[in-house]
XYZ file of C-alpha atoms in Angstrom:
623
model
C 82.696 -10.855 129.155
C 81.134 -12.010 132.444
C 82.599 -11.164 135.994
C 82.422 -11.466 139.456
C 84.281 -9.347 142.029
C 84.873 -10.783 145.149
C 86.176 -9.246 148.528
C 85.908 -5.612 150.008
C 89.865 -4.843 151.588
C 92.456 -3.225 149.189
C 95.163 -4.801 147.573
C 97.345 -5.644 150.556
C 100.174 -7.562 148.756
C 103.254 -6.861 146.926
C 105.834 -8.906 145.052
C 109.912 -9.122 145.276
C 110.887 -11.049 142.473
C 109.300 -14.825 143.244
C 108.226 -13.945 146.399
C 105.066 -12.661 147.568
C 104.567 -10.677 150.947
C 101.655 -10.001 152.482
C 101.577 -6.045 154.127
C 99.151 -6.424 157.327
C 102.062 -5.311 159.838
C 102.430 -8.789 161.364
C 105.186 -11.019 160.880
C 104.369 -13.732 158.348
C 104.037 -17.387 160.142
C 103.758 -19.596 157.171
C 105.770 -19.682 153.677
C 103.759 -21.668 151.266
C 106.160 -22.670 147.482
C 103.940 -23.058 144.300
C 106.188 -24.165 141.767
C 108.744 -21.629 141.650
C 106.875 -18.607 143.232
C 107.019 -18.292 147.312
C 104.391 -16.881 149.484
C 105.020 -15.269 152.551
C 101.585 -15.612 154.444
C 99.663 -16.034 158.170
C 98.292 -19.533 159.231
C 94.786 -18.246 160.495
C 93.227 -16.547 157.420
C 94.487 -19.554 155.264
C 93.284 -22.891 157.775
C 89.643 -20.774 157.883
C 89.191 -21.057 154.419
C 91.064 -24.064 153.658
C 90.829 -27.681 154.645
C 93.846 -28.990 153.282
C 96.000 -26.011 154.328
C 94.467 -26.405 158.071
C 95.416 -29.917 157.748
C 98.846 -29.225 155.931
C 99.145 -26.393 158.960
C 98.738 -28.693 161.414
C 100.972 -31.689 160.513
C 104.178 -29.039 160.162
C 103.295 -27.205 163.512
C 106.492 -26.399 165.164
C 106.524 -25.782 168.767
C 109.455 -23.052 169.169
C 107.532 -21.112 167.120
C 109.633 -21.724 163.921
C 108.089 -20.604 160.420
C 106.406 -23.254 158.774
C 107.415 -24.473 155.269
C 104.591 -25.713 153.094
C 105.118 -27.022 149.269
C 101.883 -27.624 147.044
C 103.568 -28.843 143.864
C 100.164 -30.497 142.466
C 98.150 -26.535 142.344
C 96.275 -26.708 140.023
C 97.214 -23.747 137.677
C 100.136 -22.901 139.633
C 101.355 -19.567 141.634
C 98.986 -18.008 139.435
C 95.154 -19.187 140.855
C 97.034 -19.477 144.251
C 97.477 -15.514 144.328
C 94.265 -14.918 143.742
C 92.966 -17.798 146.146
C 95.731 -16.225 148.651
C 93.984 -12.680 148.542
C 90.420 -14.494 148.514
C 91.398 -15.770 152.413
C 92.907 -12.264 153.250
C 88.603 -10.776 152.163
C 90.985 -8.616 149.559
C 88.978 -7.712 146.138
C 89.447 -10.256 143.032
C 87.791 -10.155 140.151
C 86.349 -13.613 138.680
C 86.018 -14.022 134.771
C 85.391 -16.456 132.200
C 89.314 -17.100 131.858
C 89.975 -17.569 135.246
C 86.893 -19.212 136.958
C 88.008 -22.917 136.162
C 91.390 -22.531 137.260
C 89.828 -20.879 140.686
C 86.975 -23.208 140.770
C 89.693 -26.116 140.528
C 91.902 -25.291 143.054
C 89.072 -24.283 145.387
C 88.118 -28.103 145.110
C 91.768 -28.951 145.511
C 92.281 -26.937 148.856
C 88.930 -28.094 149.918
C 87.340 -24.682 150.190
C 84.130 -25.760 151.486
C 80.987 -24.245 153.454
C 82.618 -26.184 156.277
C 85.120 -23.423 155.954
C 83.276 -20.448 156.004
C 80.367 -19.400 154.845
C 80.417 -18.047 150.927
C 83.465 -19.818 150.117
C 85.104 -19.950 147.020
C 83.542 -23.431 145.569
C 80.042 -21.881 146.144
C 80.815 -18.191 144.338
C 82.909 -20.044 141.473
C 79.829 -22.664 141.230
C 77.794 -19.675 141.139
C 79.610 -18.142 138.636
C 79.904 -20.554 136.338
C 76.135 -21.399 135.810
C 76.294 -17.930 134.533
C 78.813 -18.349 132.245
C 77.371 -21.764 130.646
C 74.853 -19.466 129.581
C 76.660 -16.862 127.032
C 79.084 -18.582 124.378
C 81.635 -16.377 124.205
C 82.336 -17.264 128.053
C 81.579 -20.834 127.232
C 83.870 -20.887 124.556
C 87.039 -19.095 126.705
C 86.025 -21.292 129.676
C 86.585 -24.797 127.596
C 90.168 -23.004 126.342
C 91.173 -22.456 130.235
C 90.061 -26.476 130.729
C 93.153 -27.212 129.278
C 95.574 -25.569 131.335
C 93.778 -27.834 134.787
C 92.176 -30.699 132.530
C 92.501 -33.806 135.004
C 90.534 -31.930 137.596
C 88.276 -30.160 135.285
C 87.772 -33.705 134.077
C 86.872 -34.810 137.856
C 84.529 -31.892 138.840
C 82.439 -32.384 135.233
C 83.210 -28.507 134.269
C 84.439 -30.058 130.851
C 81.005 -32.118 130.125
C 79.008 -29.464 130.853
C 80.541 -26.613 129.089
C 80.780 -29.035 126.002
C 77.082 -29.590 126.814
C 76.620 -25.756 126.894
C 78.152 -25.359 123.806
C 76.635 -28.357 121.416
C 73.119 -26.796 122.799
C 73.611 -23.488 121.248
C 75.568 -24.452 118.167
C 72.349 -26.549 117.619
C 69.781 -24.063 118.391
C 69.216 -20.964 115.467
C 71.044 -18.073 116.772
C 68.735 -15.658 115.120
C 66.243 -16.973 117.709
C 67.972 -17.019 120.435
C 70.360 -13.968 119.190
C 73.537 -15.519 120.111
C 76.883 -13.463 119.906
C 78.751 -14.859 116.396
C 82.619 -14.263 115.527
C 83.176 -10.695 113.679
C 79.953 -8.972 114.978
C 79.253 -6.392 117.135
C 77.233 -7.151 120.654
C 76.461 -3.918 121.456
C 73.989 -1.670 118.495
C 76.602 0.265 116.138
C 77.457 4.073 116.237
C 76.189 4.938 112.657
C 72.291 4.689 114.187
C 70.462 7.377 113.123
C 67.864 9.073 114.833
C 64.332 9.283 112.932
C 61.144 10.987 114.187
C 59.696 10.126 116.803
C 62.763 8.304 119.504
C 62.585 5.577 116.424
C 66.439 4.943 115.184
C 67.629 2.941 112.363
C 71.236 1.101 111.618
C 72.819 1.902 108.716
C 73.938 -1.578 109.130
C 71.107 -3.796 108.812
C 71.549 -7.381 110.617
C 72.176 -10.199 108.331
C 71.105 -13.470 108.483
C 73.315 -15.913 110.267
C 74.207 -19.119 108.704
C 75.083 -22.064 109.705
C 79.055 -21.581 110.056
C 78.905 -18.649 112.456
C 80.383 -21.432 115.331
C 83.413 -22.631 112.984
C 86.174 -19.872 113.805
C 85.066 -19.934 118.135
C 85.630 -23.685 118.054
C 88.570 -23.699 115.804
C 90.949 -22.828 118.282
C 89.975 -25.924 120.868
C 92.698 -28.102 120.687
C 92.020 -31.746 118.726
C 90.401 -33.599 122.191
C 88.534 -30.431 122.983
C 87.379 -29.861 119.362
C 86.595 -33.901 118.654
C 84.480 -34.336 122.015
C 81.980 -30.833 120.576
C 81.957 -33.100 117.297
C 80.480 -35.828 119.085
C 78.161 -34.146 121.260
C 76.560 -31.388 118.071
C 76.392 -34.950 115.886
C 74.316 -36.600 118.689
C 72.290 -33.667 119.277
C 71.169 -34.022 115.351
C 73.208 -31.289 113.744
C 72.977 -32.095 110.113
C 76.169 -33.880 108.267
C 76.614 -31.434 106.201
C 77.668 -28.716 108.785
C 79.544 -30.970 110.704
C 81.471 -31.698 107.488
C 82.113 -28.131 107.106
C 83.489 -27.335 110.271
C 85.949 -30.106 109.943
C 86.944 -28.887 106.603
C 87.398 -25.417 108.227
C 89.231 -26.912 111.142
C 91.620 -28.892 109.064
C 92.498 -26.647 106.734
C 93.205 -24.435 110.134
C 96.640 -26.543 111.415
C 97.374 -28.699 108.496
C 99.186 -26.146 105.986
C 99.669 -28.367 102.890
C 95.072 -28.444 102.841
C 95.459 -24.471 103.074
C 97.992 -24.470 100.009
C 95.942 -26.881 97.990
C 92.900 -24.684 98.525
C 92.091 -20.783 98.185
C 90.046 -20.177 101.262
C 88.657 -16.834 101.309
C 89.536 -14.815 104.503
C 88.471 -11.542 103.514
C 85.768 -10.929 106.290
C 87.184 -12.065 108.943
C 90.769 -11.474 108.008
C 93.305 -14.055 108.091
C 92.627 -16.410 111.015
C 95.385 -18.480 110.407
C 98.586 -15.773 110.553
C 98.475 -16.149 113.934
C 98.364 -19.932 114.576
C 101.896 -22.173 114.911
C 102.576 -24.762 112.321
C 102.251 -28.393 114.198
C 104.444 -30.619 113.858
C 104.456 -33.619 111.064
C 103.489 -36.227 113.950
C 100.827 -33.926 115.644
C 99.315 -33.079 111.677
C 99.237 -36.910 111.187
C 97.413 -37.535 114.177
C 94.830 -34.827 113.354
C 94.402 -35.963 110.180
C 93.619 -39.727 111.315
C 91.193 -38.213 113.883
C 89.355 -35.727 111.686
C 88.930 -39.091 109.134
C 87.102 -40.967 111.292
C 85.008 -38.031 112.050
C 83.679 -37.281 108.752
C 79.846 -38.303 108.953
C 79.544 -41.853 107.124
C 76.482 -40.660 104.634
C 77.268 -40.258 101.094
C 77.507 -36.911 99.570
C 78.009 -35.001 102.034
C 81.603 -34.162 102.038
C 82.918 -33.208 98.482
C 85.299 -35.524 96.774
C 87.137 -32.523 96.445
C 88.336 -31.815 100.068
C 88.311 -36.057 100.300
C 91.172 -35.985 97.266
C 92.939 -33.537 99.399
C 92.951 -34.907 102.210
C 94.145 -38.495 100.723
C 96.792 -36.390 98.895
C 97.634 -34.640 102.698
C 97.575 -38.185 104.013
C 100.249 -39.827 101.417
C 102.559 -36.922 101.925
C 102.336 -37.407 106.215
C 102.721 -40.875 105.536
C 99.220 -41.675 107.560
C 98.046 -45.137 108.447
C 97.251 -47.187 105.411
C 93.578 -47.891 106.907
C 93.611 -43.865 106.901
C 94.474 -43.928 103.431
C 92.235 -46.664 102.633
C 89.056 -45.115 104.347
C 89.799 -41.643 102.128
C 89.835 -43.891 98.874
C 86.363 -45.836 99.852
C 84.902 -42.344 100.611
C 86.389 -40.922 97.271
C 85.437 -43.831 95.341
C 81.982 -43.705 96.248
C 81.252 -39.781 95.025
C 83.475 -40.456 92.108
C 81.029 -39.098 90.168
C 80.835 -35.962 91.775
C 84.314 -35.448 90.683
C 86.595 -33.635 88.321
C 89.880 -34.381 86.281
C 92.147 -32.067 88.816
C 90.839 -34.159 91.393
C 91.847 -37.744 90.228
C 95.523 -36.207 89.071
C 97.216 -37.381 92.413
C 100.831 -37.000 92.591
C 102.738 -40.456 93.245
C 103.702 -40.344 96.345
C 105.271 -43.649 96.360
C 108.761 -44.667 97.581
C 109.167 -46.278 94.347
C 107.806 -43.258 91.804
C 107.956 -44.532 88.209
C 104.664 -42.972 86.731
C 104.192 -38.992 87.357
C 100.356 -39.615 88.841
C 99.526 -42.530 91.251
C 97.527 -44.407 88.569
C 97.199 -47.446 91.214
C 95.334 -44.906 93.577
C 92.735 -43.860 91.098
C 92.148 -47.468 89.842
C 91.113 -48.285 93.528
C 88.744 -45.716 93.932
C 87.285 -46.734 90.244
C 86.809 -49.955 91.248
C 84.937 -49.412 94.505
C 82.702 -46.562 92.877
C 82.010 -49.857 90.045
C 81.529 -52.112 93.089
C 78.894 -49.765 94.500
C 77.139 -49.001 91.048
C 77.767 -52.197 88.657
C 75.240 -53.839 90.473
C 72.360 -51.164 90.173
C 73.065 -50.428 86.542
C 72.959 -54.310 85.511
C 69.382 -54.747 87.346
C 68.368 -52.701 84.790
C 70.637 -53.253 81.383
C 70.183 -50.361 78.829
C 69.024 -50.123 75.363
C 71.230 -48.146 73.090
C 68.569 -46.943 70.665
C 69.970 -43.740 68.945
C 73.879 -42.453 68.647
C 74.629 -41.216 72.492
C 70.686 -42.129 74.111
C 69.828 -44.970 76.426
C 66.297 -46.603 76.805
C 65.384 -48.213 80.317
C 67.260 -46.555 82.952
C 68.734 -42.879 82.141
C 69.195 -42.263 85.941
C 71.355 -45.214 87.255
C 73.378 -44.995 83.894
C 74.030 -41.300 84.997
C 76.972 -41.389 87.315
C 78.483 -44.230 85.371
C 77.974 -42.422 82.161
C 80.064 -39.229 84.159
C 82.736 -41.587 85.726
C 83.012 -42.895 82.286
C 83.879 -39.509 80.946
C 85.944 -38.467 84.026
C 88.754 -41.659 82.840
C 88.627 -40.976 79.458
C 89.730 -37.540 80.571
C 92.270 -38.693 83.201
C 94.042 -41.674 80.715
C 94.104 -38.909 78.244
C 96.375 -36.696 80.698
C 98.415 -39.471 82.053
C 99.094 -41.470 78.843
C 101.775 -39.024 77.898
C 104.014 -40.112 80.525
C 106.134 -43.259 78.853
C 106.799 -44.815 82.159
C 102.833 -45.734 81.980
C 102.815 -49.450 80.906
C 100.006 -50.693 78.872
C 98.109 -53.247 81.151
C 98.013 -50.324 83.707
C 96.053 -48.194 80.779
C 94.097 -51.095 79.502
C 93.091 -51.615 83.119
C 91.617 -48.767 84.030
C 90.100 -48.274 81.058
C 88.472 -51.568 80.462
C 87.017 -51.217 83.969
C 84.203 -48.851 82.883
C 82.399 -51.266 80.681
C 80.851 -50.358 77.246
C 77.410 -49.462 77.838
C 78.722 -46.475 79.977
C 80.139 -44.576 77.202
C 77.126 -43.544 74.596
C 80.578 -42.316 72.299
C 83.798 -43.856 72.348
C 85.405 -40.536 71.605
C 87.291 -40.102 74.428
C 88.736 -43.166 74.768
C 90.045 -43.445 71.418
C 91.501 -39.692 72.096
C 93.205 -41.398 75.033
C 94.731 -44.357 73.016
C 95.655 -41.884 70.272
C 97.732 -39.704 72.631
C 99.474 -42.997 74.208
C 99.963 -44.245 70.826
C 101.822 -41.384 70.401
C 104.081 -41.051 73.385
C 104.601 -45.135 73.127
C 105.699 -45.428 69.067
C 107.833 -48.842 69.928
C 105.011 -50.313 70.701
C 104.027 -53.840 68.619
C 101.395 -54.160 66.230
C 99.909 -56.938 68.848
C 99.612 -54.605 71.526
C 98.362 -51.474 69.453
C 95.775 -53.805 68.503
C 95.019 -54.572 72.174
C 94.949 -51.295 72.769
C 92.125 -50.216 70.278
C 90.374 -53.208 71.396
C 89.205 -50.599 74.142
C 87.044 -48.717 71.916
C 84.022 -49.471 70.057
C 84.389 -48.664 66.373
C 80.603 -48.444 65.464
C 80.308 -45.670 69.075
C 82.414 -43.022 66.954
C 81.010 -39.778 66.003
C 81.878 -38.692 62.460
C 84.330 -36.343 63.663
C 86.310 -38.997 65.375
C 85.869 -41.638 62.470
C 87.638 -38.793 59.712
C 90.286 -38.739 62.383
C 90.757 -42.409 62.718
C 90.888 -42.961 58.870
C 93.898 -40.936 58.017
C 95.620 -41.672 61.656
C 98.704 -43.672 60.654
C 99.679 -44.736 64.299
C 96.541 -47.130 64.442
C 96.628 -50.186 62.994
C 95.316 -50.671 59.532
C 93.072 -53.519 60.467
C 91.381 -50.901 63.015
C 91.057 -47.797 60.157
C 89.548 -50.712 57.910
C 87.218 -51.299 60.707
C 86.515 -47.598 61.204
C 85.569 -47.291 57.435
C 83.608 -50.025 57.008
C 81.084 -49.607 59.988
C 80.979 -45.390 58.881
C 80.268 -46.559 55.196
C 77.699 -48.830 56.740
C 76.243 -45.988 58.574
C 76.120 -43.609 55.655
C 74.640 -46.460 53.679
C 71.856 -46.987 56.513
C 71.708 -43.232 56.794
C 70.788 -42.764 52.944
C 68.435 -45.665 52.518
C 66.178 -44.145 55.404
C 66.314 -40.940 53.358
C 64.930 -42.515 50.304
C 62.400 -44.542 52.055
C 61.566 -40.359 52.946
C 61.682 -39.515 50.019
C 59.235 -41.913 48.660
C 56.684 -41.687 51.010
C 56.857 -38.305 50.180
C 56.487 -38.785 46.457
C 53.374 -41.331 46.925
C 51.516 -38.380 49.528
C 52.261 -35.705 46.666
C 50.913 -38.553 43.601
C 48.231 -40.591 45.078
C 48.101 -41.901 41.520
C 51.498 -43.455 41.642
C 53.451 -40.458 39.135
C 56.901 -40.392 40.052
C 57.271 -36.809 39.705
C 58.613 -34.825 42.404
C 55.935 -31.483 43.825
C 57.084 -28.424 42.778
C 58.734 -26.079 45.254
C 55.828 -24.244 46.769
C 57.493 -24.228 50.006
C 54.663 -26.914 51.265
C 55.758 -29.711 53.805
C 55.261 -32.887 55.096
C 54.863 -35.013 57.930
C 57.049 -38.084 58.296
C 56.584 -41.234 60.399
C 58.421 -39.650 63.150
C 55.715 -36.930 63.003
C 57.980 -34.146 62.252
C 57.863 -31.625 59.164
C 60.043 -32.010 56.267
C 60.348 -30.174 53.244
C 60.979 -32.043 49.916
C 63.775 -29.908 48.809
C 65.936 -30.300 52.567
C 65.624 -34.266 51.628
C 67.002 -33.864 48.724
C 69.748 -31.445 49.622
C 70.644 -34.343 52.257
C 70.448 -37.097 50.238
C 72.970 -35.168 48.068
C 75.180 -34.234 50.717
C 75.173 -38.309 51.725
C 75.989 -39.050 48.701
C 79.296 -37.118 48.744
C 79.925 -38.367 52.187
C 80.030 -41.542 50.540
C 82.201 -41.147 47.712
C 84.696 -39.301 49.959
C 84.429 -42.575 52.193
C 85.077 -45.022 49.461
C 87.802 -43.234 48.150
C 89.977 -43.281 51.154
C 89.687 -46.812 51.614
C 90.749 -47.222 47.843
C 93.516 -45.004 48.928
C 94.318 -47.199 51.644
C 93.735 -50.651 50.386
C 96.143 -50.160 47.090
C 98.916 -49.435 49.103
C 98.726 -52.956 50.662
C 98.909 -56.360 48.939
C 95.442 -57.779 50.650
C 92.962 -56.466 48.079
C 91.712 -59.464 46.743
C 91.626 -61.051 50.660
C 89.884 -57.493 51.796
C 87.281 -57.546 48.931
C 86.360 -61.369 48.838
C 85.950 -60.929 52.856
C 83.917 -57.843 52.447
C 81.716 -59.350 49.544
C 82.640 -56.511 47.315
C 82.213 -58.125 43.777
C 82.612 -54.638 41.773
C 82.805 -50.991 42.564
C 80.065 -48.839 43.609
C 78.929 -46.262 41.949
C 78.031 -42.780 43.143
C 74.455 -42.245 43.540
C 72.460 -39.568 41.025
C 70.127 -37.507 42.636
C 68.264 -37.141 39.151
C 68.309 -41.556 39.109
C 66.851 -44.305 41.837
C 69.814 -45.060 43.958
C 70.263 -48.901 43.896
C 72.060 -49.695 47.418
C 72.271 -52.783 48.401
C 71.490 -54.149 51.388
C 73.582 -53.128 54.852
C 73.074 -56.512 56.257
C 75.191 -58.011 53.327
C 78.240 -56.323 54.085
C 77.507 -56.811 58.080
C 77.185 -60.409 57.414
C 80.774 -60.658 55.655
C 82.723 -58.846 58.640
C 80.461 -61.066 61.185
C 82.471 -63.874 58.689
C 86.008 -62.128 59.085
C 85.616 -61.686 63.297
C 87.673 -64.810 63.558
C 90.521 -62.873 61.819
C 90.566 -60.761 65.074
C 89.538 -57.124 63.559
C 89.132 -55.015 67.037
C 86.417 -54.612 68.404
């Protein structure tokens, strides 16, 4: 730390409680109060220094010789910078630091402590002084703490600006360049160097590289005016977002404890920086937290929806403004895709609680993320060609295809809860629309488990429910589920088994037209026999290698698939009274009989059957 001594005489005072006497052997002739500490001084060493004590002097000059009586109640810094100003008149030594120098250099300007007064006075040496200390940042840093104690007049004199100044400059610059002193390390070289050949030494310790957060824990402990005016000044020097955004996270989760429980922040370097710091209180947290909002930088991406979720979550419990609030959300919203399922499961906060998670929270920040995306995604509407693939724009389908999974997740956590009503689920589901989801999976995993926690629900609005879903977007998996679930409605497993059978059916004829391209490359004379088993291959229109035997073993397999198929909707069907409405609808005029590997398969055509549920759509079969 920087210092200055001043003065040449020994200490000639000495203190009696709150008062101070001065020991020259002369009785004193002026008693100056500050605050609630008395000095007991001599007019002439204090009116050559000072103008406002000469003038002060001279106003209470009593002719019989009486003691004058001064009070300076406005001292800036108190009894404490007037002690060491006191002994500064009397030539007695002081030393000047980094934690006193604006308190001096303050009420030097306050008592007028000009070169009118002497020459050397105390504005010039604390001017002096300070030009020095604007150049280290530890000094920098401890001067800007002291600004608080004098602030008005450090505000008037422009020590504030410039030490702000001093400090946005180096936080700025690379302090491996300009090898600037960071929290936790050394200044001077360590004690384990070792002495090589030669006079050369080497550190055991090696330096490290210093990153870009070596600043965070020195300006930390500014309070919030201090700490949001070095904001301003680093972000209009160019300090990139994304390290301004850090060292508001750090300082947040600093004073506002409910961030520091929602988070584990490692401390293990440095210790625990916050054991020592007092808890605000609920008003001063709020007003940090509004402040530190309207400091994040504006561009996307560059604060996680992570620490955004927590803060919105910090806000709702403080009770912050509802623009507050509303800001969070927008910034949430818009890197929504960025986000995970812990994130979105908010607690409800609300003075009226009836669902466990504030579902009305994450709807808003779905529907601005839609408001910002929607619009890029439909300039460029998608293809579906294949089961979970998208033709024509991959990219701007991306985050909508992630924020499509991310609600499937969340309504399948918060459909359990029975206070959940069904427009509330049907709204935020139906707000990702369909070409978002290549498999309706998770959705129908959602309405399954709501299904469940909601069994007095009406047939009407289970079928509104499963109108959510796609039933041709299934995977198998989900479709074998779907058929022998008993809590969806039997319209929707009819649905389910139709468009699989009409997938299996699709699946099979492209197999055979395999098969027999196959056969006609092995018989260019039109012989039906299959090649025998030689372990040759060949290339289909897709241009990949297939063996004759693998076709067969999946046509087989297909074939089972099938069967299995058409015997659980048998199942299913005789256990109602609409057969003959089901199979006149469905154009099913007899029953189908399992395919023979050894035979020619006769299937008929898939667009048939499509054609009679395209017939049946004004029955209302969910879609």
């Amino acid at each position: 730390m920087a210092s200055m001594k001043l003065g040449s005489k020994t200490d000639g005072f000495h203190r009696d409680g709150n008062t101070w006497y001065c020991t020259t052997g002369l009785p004193s002739d002026v008693t100056i109060e500050v605050g609630e500490m008395t000095f007991n001084l001599h007019k002439f060493p204090l009116l050559s220094r000072s103008g406002l004590l000469e003038k002060l002097i001279e106003e209470l000059s009593i002719e019989d010789g009486s003691v004058s009586v001064l009070k300076l109640n406005d001292m800036p810094a108190g009894s404490k910078a007037f002690e060491l100003i006191a002994r500064f008149c009397y030539g007695i030594k002081i030393e000047m630091t980094s934690l006193n120098v604006v308190s001096l250099r303050c009420a030097a300007e306050y008592l007028r402590m000009t070169e009118d007064y002497g020459e050397g006075n105390l504005i010039v040496q604390a001017e002096a002084f300070l030009d020095e200390v604007f150049g280290s940042w530890t000094d920098s840093i401890k001067a800007l703490e002291t600004c608080e104690e004098v602030l008005p007049y450090a505000e008037e004199i422009h020590i504030v600006p410039r030490c702000i100044d001093s400090l946005a400059m180096k936080a700025c610059a690379d302090p491996n360049v300009f090898n600037l002193p960071v929290a936790g390390q050394p200044d001077a070289p360590s004690q384990r160097d070792v002495i090589l050949w030669n006079g050369i030494s080497s550190s055991a310790n090696k330096p490290q590289p210093i990153s870009e957060d070596w600043w965070f824990q020195d300006v930390s402990f500014l309070n919030l005016p201090l700490y949001k005016r070095l904001i301003l000044a680093v972000e209009s020097r160019g300090m990139k977002p994304e390290t301004i955004s850090a060292s508001l996270i750090y300082y947040a989760k600093r004073y506002l404890p409910l961030m520091s429980r929602q988070s584990s922040f490692d401390h293990a370097n440095n210790g625990n920086p916050w054991a020592t710091v007092s808890i605000p209180s609920e008003t001063d947290q709020r007003v940090l937290l509004e402040e530190i909002v309207t400091l994040l930088p504006k561009k996307r991406g560059v604060t996680s929806p992570e620490f955004l979720i927590m803060l919105l979550r910090t806000a709702m419990v403080l009770h912050a403004s509802p623009l507050c609030r509303e800001n969070l959300e927008k910034k949430a919203g818009a890197q929504l895709d960025q986000a995970v399922l812990v994130d979105l499961l908010i607690p409800n906060m609300g003075y009226s609680v009836e669902t466990l998670y504030d579902i009305d929270c994450a709807q808003r920040m779905l529907d601005h993320f839609m408001s910002l995306n929607q619009d890029a995604a439909l300039s460029t509407p998608p293809c579906i060609v294949e089961e979970g693939q998208f033709l024509g724009g991959p990219d701007t389908l991306q985050p909508l295809t992630m924020v499509a999974s991310l609600v499937d997740g969340f309504l399948a956590e918060v459909a359990p809860d029975v206070n959940l009503k069904p427009s509330k689920f049907e709204s935020l589901a139906s707000t990702i629309p369909d070409y978002a989801r290549p498999l309706d999976d998770g959705v129908y995993h959602a309405i399954d488990v709501y299904l469940k926690a909601h069994p007095w629900l009406t047939d009407t609005e289970k079928e509104q429910l499963c109108r959510l879903m796609n039933c041709q977007k299934l995977s198998l998996e989900a479709c074998t589920h779907a058929a022998q679930n008993e809590r969806l409605p039997l319209r929707v497993i009819v649905q389910v088994l139709f468009f699989e059978q009409l997938r299996l059916r699709t699946s099979i004829s492209g197999w055979f037209y395999v098969s027999e391209n196959l056969d006609n490359s092995q018989n260019p004379c039109g012989s039906l026999e299959l090649p025998k088993n030689d372990g040759s291959h060949q290339i289909n229109s897709k241009g990949r290698t297939v063996g004759v035997d693998d076709v067969k073993e999946r046509v087989s397999e297909l074939e089972k698939e099938c069967l299995t198929m058409k015997q659980d909707l048998q199942k299913i069907l005789k256990t109602k009274r609409s057969w003959k409405i089901f199979s006149k609808t469905f154009g099913f005029r007899r029953k189908l009989q399992p395919c023979n590997s050894k035979e020619s398969c006769e299937l008929k055509e898939p667009e048939a059957s499509a054609n009679g549920l395209q017939n049946h759509e004004n029955g209302g079969l969910p879609q």
